């Protein structure tokens, strides 16, 4: 898409050449003596003349945001330098007031739960189904959204995550139609879907599928610096000034121009060369898919395989998921083998799979390394690696907990009103959690403050720890924080 307006990235690139002396912040003055920051900080400026103000954009930043909006098909888009978390908080706080009821997908990121708690909202859940064949949860069914709205007609907002960490997409167009028929605002945490909608080989963007607010982490799947994100606003149901106000409150008043220039450069790249970049990217993925069909023990969970699962609307082919279900090793074992023996750093591990993220910036060399490593490991599975884990059991999948009905004893915002203590995990059945307990990544809570700790929770979390998965929310010595001295609320 041709871009006639001036680009923030290019303006920032030219600025040091003009010879202005920085009698203003930041304090480093672009004068770091050595190291990798020396060059970058020459461009690290503040809101000086000609460079606009993110919170009251009317010049070059506004033009950059409008360009991003045009790319995604949004009527209004804002740059975020605090990640998708900032966008989620602003979206939820900007569409609700204390005491409002919201419907959220149980597989939402912790930032959604924080918004619900800090906003003192009443929360009702919808759940995805666990996909036995692939070992992780699916998407959110439109019929479940309809049922949840019918049970909770006073809910004002619906929040779902699409795509999920594993790349599973829900049918946003149908869900949006249901929400709008009932006059409910649909917020989509699309943090992992910033690259959607730019080619026929990728799923469609939630923006074009009718969601009212969509949050994208540009840095997760596009060439942009960590912490950069976008929030898109559409439709007549959202009070846009409320959202803008929340952005002014929660976003720093000193946003990094390096980060904003990173977003701007990324948008220009997609607009100028996106078609060719995605064409090459999709061809590399197809070649990898074809090669992995030869795997004997490991299993590549390809887009076509995942879409064949019940309740799966679409899947992100950029999520490379290798299943260990048919082997004697765990997903964490595969993660460690890739990292320690093949010098490949995966994104995450679960008990039955290892996940890697592929983007348009991956090179053919990178694809070849992944291909060769996975195929070499597959050849060794039956021998060397299988002997190491011959007694491994993968039947108690912790990911199942994301699909189980939570037993909420009290709203999360009430929990700080009471005392807490930490106890051994195995003694916690029937007690009330006071903290979020999550696998990280992806940061989706297995337990939310105010929820009852079940036998399944104890078993699943114990298995995760034993499998060397990263569990956050426990004490350093592995104990769980529980509520004391509180009566159960209905």
mmCIF file of N, CA and C in Angstrom, residues 190 236 288:
data_model
loop_
_atom_site.group_PDB
_atom_site.id
_atom_site.type_symbol
_atom_site.label_atom_id
_atom_site.label_comp_id
_atom_site.label_asym_id
_atom_site.label_seq_id
_atom_site.Cartn_x
_atom_site.Cartn_y
_atom_site.Cartn_z
ATOM 1 N N UNK A 190 -5.921 -10.203 20.438
ATOM 2 C CA UNK A 190 -5.273 -10.836 19.293
ATOM 3 C C UNK A 190 -3.778 -10.620 19.321
ATOM 4 N N UNK A 236 -19.962 1.280 16.413
ATOM 5 C CA UNK A 236 -20.645 2.328 17.176
ATOM 6 C C UNK A 236 -20.841 2.030 18.659
ATOM 7 N N UNK A 288 8.413 -26.946 4.811
ATOM 8 C CA UNK A 288 8.631 -27.554 6.121
ATOM 9 C C UNK A 288 7.540 -28.586 6.413
#
